[in-house]
C-alpha positions as YAML, in Angstrom:
chain: A
units: angstrom
residues:
- id: 1
  name: MET
  ca: [49.71, -8.70, -20.38]
- id: 2
  name: GLU
  ca: [50.77, -7.19, -16.87]
- id: 3
  name: SER
  ca: [48.59, -4.82, -14.99]
- id: 4
  name: ASP
  ca: [49.85, -1.27, -15.25]
- id: 5
  name: PRO
  ca: [48.96, 0.98, -12.22]
- id: 6
  name: ALA
  ca: [49.70, 4.02, -14.21]
- id: 7
  name: MET
  ca: [46.93, 3.27, -16.83]
- id: 8
  name: ASP
  ca: [43.99, 5.92, -16.36]
- id: 9
  name: ASP
  ca: [40.45, 4.67, -16.24]
- id: 10
  name: ASP
  ca: [39.73, 5.51, -20.07]
- id: 11
  name: GLU
  ca: [42.75, 3.56, -21.09]
- id: 12
  name: ALA
  ca: [41.99, 0.62, -19.07]
- id: 13
  name: ILE
  ca: [38.20, 0.59, -20.13]
- id: 14
  name: ALA
  ca: [39.25, 0.87, -23.93]
- id: 15
  name: ARG
  ca: [41.92, -1.94, -23.51]
- id: 16
  name: SER
  ca: [39.33, -4.05, -21.35]
- id: 17
  name: LEU
  ca: [36.83, -3.69, -24.34]
- id: 18
  name: THR
  ca: [39.40, -5.30, -26.74]
- id: 19
  name: GLY
  ca: [39.72, -8.21, -24.45]
- id: 20
  name: ASP
  ca: [42.66, -7.26, -22.18]
- id: 21
  name: LEU
  ca: [41.81, -8.77, -18.93]
- id: 22
  name: ALA
  ca: [44.89, -7.39, -17.24]
- id: 23
  name: ALA
  ca: [43.46, -3.84, -18.14]
- id: 24
  name: TYR
  ca: [40.16, -4.79, -16.48]
- id: 25
  name: GLU
  ca: [42.05, -6.15, -13.48]
- id: 26
  name: ALA
  ca: [43.83, -2.70, -13.01]
- id: 27
  name: LEU
  ca: [40.26, -1.27, -12.62]
- id: 28
  name: VAL
  ca: [39.31, -4.00, -10.09]
- id: 29
  name: THR
  ca: [42.54, -3.47, -8.15]
- id: 30
  name: ARG
  ca: [41.99, 0.48, -8.14]
- id: 31
  name: TYR
  ca: [38.29, 0.38, -7.00]
- id: 32
  name: SER
  ca: [38.10, -2.82, -4.93]
- id: 33
  name: ALA
  ca: [38.58, -1.14, -1.51]
- id: 34
  name: LEU
  ca: [36.01, 1.73, -2.42]
- id: 35
  name: ALA
  ca: [33.42, -0.79, -3.79]
- id: 36
  name: HIS
  ca: [33.78, -2.82, -0.71]
- id: 37
  name: ARG
  ca: [33.37, 0.17, 1.62]
- id: 38
  name: THR
  ca: [30.34, 1.34, -0.17]
- id: 39
  name: ALA
  ca: [28.69, -2.20, -0.09]
- id: 40
  name: VAL
  ca: [29.39, -2.43, 3.71]
- id: 41
  name: MET
  ca: [27.97, 1.21, 4.35]
- id: 42
  name: LEU
  ca: [24.86, 0.64, 2.21]
- id: 43
  name: GLY
  ca: [23.98, -2.51, 4.14]
- id: 44
  name: ALA
  ca: [25.71, -5.57, 2.70]
- id: 45
  name: GLY
  ca: [27.47, -6.35, 5.88]
- id: 46
  name: ASP
  ca: [29.21, -9.53, 5.83]
- id: 47
  name: GLU
  ca: [28.38, -10.21, 2.44]
- id: 48
  name: ALA
  ca: [29.96, -7.13, 1.05]
- id: 49
  name: GLN
  ca: [32.72, -9.16, -0.74]
- id: 50
  name: ASP
  ca: [30.05, -11.15, -2.72]
- id: 51
  name: VAL
  ca: [28.34, -8.04, -3.71]
- id: 52
  name: VAL
  ca: [31.44, -6.47, -4.90]
- id: 53
  name: GLN
  ca: [32.59, -9.64, -7.02]
- id: 54
  name: GLU
  ca: [29.07, -9.66, -8.59]
- id: 55
  name: ALA
  ca: [29.26, -5.91, -9.17]
- id: 56
  name: PHE
  ca: [32.64, -6.38, -10.97]
- id: 57
  name: VAL
  ca: [31.49, -9.18, -13.06]
- id: 58
  name: LYS
  ca: [28.24, -7.24, -14.01]
- id: 59
  name: ALA
  ca: [30.27, -4.15, -14.85]
- id: 60
  name: PHE
  ca: [32.53, -6.08, -17.07]
- id: 61
  name: ARG
  ca: [29.55, -7.57, -18.86]
- id: 62
  name: HIS
  ca: [28.05, -4.29, -19.37]
- id: 63
  name: LEU
  ca: [31.20, -2.36, -20.18]
- id: 64
  name: SER
  ca: [30.33, -1.94, -23.74]
- id: 65
  name: GLY
  ca: [27.25, 0.07, -22.64]
- id: 66
  name: PHE
  ca: [29.29, 2.36, -20.38]
- id: 67
  name: ARG
  ca: [29.25, 5.90, -21.56]
- id: 68
  name: ARG
  ca: [32.87, 6.68, -22.38]
- id: 69
  name: ASP
  ca: [32.62, 10.48, -21.63]
- id: 70
  name: ALA
  ca: [31.40, 9.84, -18.05]
- id: 71
  name: PRO
  ca: [33.72, 8.79, -15.00]
- id: 72
  name: PHE
  ca: [33.99, 5.17, -14.33]
- id: 73
  name: ARG
  ca: [33.95, 5.32, -10.34]
- id: 74
  name: PRO
  ca: [30.14, 6.49, -9.83]
- id: 75
  name: TRP
  ca: [29.13, 4.16, -12.61]
- id: 76
  name: LEU
  ca: [30.75, 1.31, -10.90]
- id: 77
  name: LEU
  ca: [29.41, 2.27, -7.53]
- id: 78
  name: ARG
  ca: [25.83, 2.56, -8.90]
- id: 79
  name: ILE
  ca: [26.22, -1.02, -9.88]
- id: 80
  name: VAL
  ca: [27.67, -1.83, -6.11]
- id: 81
  name: ALA
  ca: [24.77, 0.02, -4.70]
- id: 82
  name: ASN
  ca: [22.24, -1.92, -6.97]
- id: 83
  name: GLU
  ca: [23.72, -5.25, -6.02]
- id: 84
  name: THR
  ca: [23.68, -4.36, -2.33]
- id: 85
  name: HIS
  ca: [19.93, -3.28, -2.67]
- id: 86
  name: ASN
  ca: [19.12, -6.60, -4.28]
- id: 87
  name: LEU
  ca: [20.99, -8.43, -1.59]
- id: 88
  name: THR
  ca: [19.09, -6.62, 1.17]
- id: 89
  name: ARG
  ca: [15.86, -7.02, -0.57]
- id: 90
  name: SER
  ca: [16.32, -10.82, -1.07]
- id: 91
  name: ARG
  ca: [17.09, -11.26, 2.76]
- id: 92
  name: GLY
  ca: [13.64, -10.13, 3.36]
- id: 93
  name: ARG
  ca: [14.70, -7.58, 5.96]
- id: 94
  name: ARG
  ca: [16.73, -4.37, 6.27]
- id: 95
  name: SER
  ca: [20.32, -5.12, 7.28]
- id: 96
  name: GLU
  ca: [22.18, -3.32, 9.88]
- id: 97
  name: LEU
  ca: [24.60, -0.65, 8.88]
- id: 98
  name: ALA
  ca: [28.12, -2.03, 9.60]
- id: 99
  name: LEU
  ca: [30.66, 0.97, 9.70]
- id: 100
  name: ARG
  ca: [34.28, 0.38, 9.95]
- id: 101
  name: LEU
  ca: [36.45, 3.10, 11.06]
- id: 102
  name: GLY
  ca: [39.61, 1.10, 10.26]
- id: 103
  name: THR
  ca: [42.77, 3.08, 10.72]
- id: 104
  name: THR
  ca: [41.02, 6.48, 11.49]
- id: 105
  name: ALA
  ca: [43.40, 8.96, 13.12]
- id: 106
  name: GLU
  ca: [42.72, 9.34, 16.85]
- id: 107
  name: THR
  ca: [42.05, 13.02, 17.74]
- id: 108
  name: ALA
  ca: [43.63, 12.44, 21.14]
- id: 109
  name: ALA
  ca: [47.39, 11.75, 21.92]
- id: 110
  name: PRO
  ca: [48.33, 8.22, 22.59]
- id: 111
  name: ASP
  ca: [49.47, 9.14, 25.99]
- id: 112
  name: ASP
  ca: [46.13, 10.90, 26.70]
- id: 113
  name: PRO
  ca: [43.75, 7.87, 27.89]
- id: 114
  name: GLU
  ca: [40.98, 10.17, 28.94]
- id: 115
  name: GLY
  ca: [40.99, 11.90, 25.55]
- id: 116
  name: ALA
  ca: [41.13, 8.62, 23.88]
- id: 117
  name: ALA
  ca: [38.04, 7.47, 25.79]
- id: 118
  name: VAL
  ca: [36.16, 10.64, 25.00]
- id: 119
  name: ALA
  ca: [37.03, 10.24, 21.29]
- id: 120
  name: ALA
  ca: [36.04, 6.51, 21.29]
- id: 121
  name: ASP
  ca: [32.70, 7.33, 22.86]
- id: 122
  name: ARG
  ca: [31.98, 10.26, 20.51]
- id: 123
  name: ARG
  ca: [32.79, 7.75, 17.60]
- id: 124
  name: ALA
  ca: [30.49, 5.09, 19.01]
- id: 125
  name: ARG
  ca: [27.72, 7.63, 19.69]
- id: 126
  name: LEU
  ca: [28.02, 8.98, 16.04]
- id: 127
  name: LEU
  ca: [28.02, 5.37, 14.47]
- id: 128
  name: ALA
  ca: [24.99, 4.33, 16.55]
- id: 129
  name: ALA
  ca: [23.15, 7.53, 15.37]
- id: 130
  name: VAL
  ca: [24.13, 6.91, 11.84]
- id: 131
  name: ARG
  ca: [22.80, 3.50, 11.92]
- id: 132
  name: ASP
  ca: [19.39, 4.65, 13.40]
- id: 133
  name: LEU
  ca: [18.96, 7.15, 10.48]
- id: 134
  name: PRO
  ca: [16.13, 6.33, 8.13]
- id: 135
  name: GLU
  ca: [17.44, 4.39, 5.17]
- id: 136
  name: ARG
  ca: [17.47, 7.27, 2.63]
- id: 137
  name: GLU
  ca: [19.38, 9.67, 5.06]
- id: 138
  name: ARG
  ca: [21.60, 6.99, 6.06]
- id: 139
  name: GLN
  ca: [22.53, 6.25, 2.50]
- id: 140
  name: ALA
  ca: [23.06, 9.96, 1.35]
- id: 141
  name: VAL
  ca: [25.19, 10.56, 4.61]
- id: 142
  name: SER
  ca: [27.19, 7.47, 4.26]
- id: 143
  name: CYS
  ca: [28.06, 8.19, 0.43]
- id: 144
  name: ARG
  ca: [28.63, 12.00, 1.07]
- id: 145
  name: TYR
  ca: [30.69, 11.88, 4.49]
- id: 146
  name: PHE
  ca: [32.01, 8.30, 4.81]
- id: 147
  name: LEU
  ca: [32.87, 7.58, 1.10]
- id: 148
  name: GLN
  ca: [33.54, 11.12, 0.39]
- id: 149
  name: LEU
  ca: [31.54, 11.26, -2.80]
- id: 150
  name: SER
  ca: [30.34, 14.70, -4.21]
- id: 151
  name: GLU
  ca: [26.60, 15.34, -4.33]
- id: 152
  name: ALA
  ca: [26.59, 14.44, -8.12]
- id: 153
  name: GLU
  ca: [28.43, 11.20, -7.72]
- id: 154
  name: THR
  ca: [26.18, 10.45, -4.63]
- id: 155
  name: ALA
  ca: [23.05, 11.10, -7.01]
- id: 156
  name: GLN
  ca: [24.49, 8.79, -9.46]
- id: 157
  name: VAL
  ca: [25.39, 5.96, -7.22]
- id: 158
  name: LEU
  ca: [22.16, 5.91, -5.48]
- id: 159
  name: GLY
  ca: [20.02, 6.68, -8.63]
- id: 160
  name: TRP
  ca: [18.51, 9.81, -7.15]
- id: 161
  name: PRO
  ca: [18.09, 13.32, -8.26]
- id: 162
  name: VAL
  ca: [20.64, 15.70, -6.76]
- id: 163
  name: GLY
  ca: [18.18, 17.66, -4.89]
- id: 164
  name: THR
  ca: [17.09, 14.40, -3.22]
- id: 165
  name: VAL
  ca: [20.49, 13.94, -2.21]
- id: 166
  name: LYS
  ca: [20.79, 17.39, -0.76]
- id: 167
  name: SER
  ca: [17.73, 17.24, 1.20]
- id: 168
  name: SER
  ca: [18.34, 13.80, 2.44]
- id: 169
  name: THR
  ca: [21.80, 14.69, 3.65]
- id: 170
  name: HIS
  ca: [20.50, 17.86, 5.20]
- id: 171
  name: ARG
  ca: [18.01, 16.04, 7.09]
- id: 172
  name: GLY
  ca: [20.23, 13.12, 8.08]
- id: 173
  name: LEU
  ca: [22.87, 15.84, 9.63]
- id: 174
  name: ALA
  ca: [20.08, 17.70, 11.24]
- id: 175
  name: ARG
  ca: [19.11, 14.48, 12.97]
- id: 176
  name: LEU
  ca: [22.59, 13.51, 13.75]
- id: 177
  name: ARG
  ca: [23.23, 17.04, 15.51]
- id: 178
  name: GLU
  ca: [20.14, 16.40, 17.65]
- id: 179
  name: VAL
  ca: [21.25, 12.94, 18.77]
- id: 180
  name: VAL
  ca: [25.00, 13.56, 18.91]
- id: 181
  name: GLY
  ca: [25.07, 17.28, 19.86]
- id: 182
  name: ASN
  ca: [26.67, 20.22, 18.08]
- id: 183
  name: GLU
  ca: [30.09, 18.33, 18.06]
- id: 184
  name: LEU
  ca: [29.34, 17.52, 14.33]
- id: 185
  name: ALA
  ca: [28.48, 21.06, 13.37]
...
């Protein structure tokens, strides 16, 4: 059976539970890039692809335990976060956060080299400041602003109460404002 990109998560999960691997492949295709970004931002670095593969395998194995009235994305990202945590713990050291901006739009016009240099400098300062945040604040800020997850989704992904997400995000942003300046306000 061929993967159906129009299939929603609920249908893909239901079909996957009946043994339809193409339906699960649709979920993998839909969430691979986000899962990879999550693993990278939470500290997997160069091993993010391995983390993502293991997370998808575990998600498939535990799909029968997935609460069908809950959204799939935060459930999957929680597995990715757990696998990333397991990886960084097994390394015996905290890994450096490797943020990738990818194809972020430039704020300066291409014919404005000075503006492009200023934008690149701001981006570099921001990324360095995010990398230097305490782990909980870095994780909260990364989930909320780089992965664009809601507070509730961030809480689910990180396994924290929503209040902890709010306070960690608030403290992280305050530290970033101190370091980078009020450009982030």
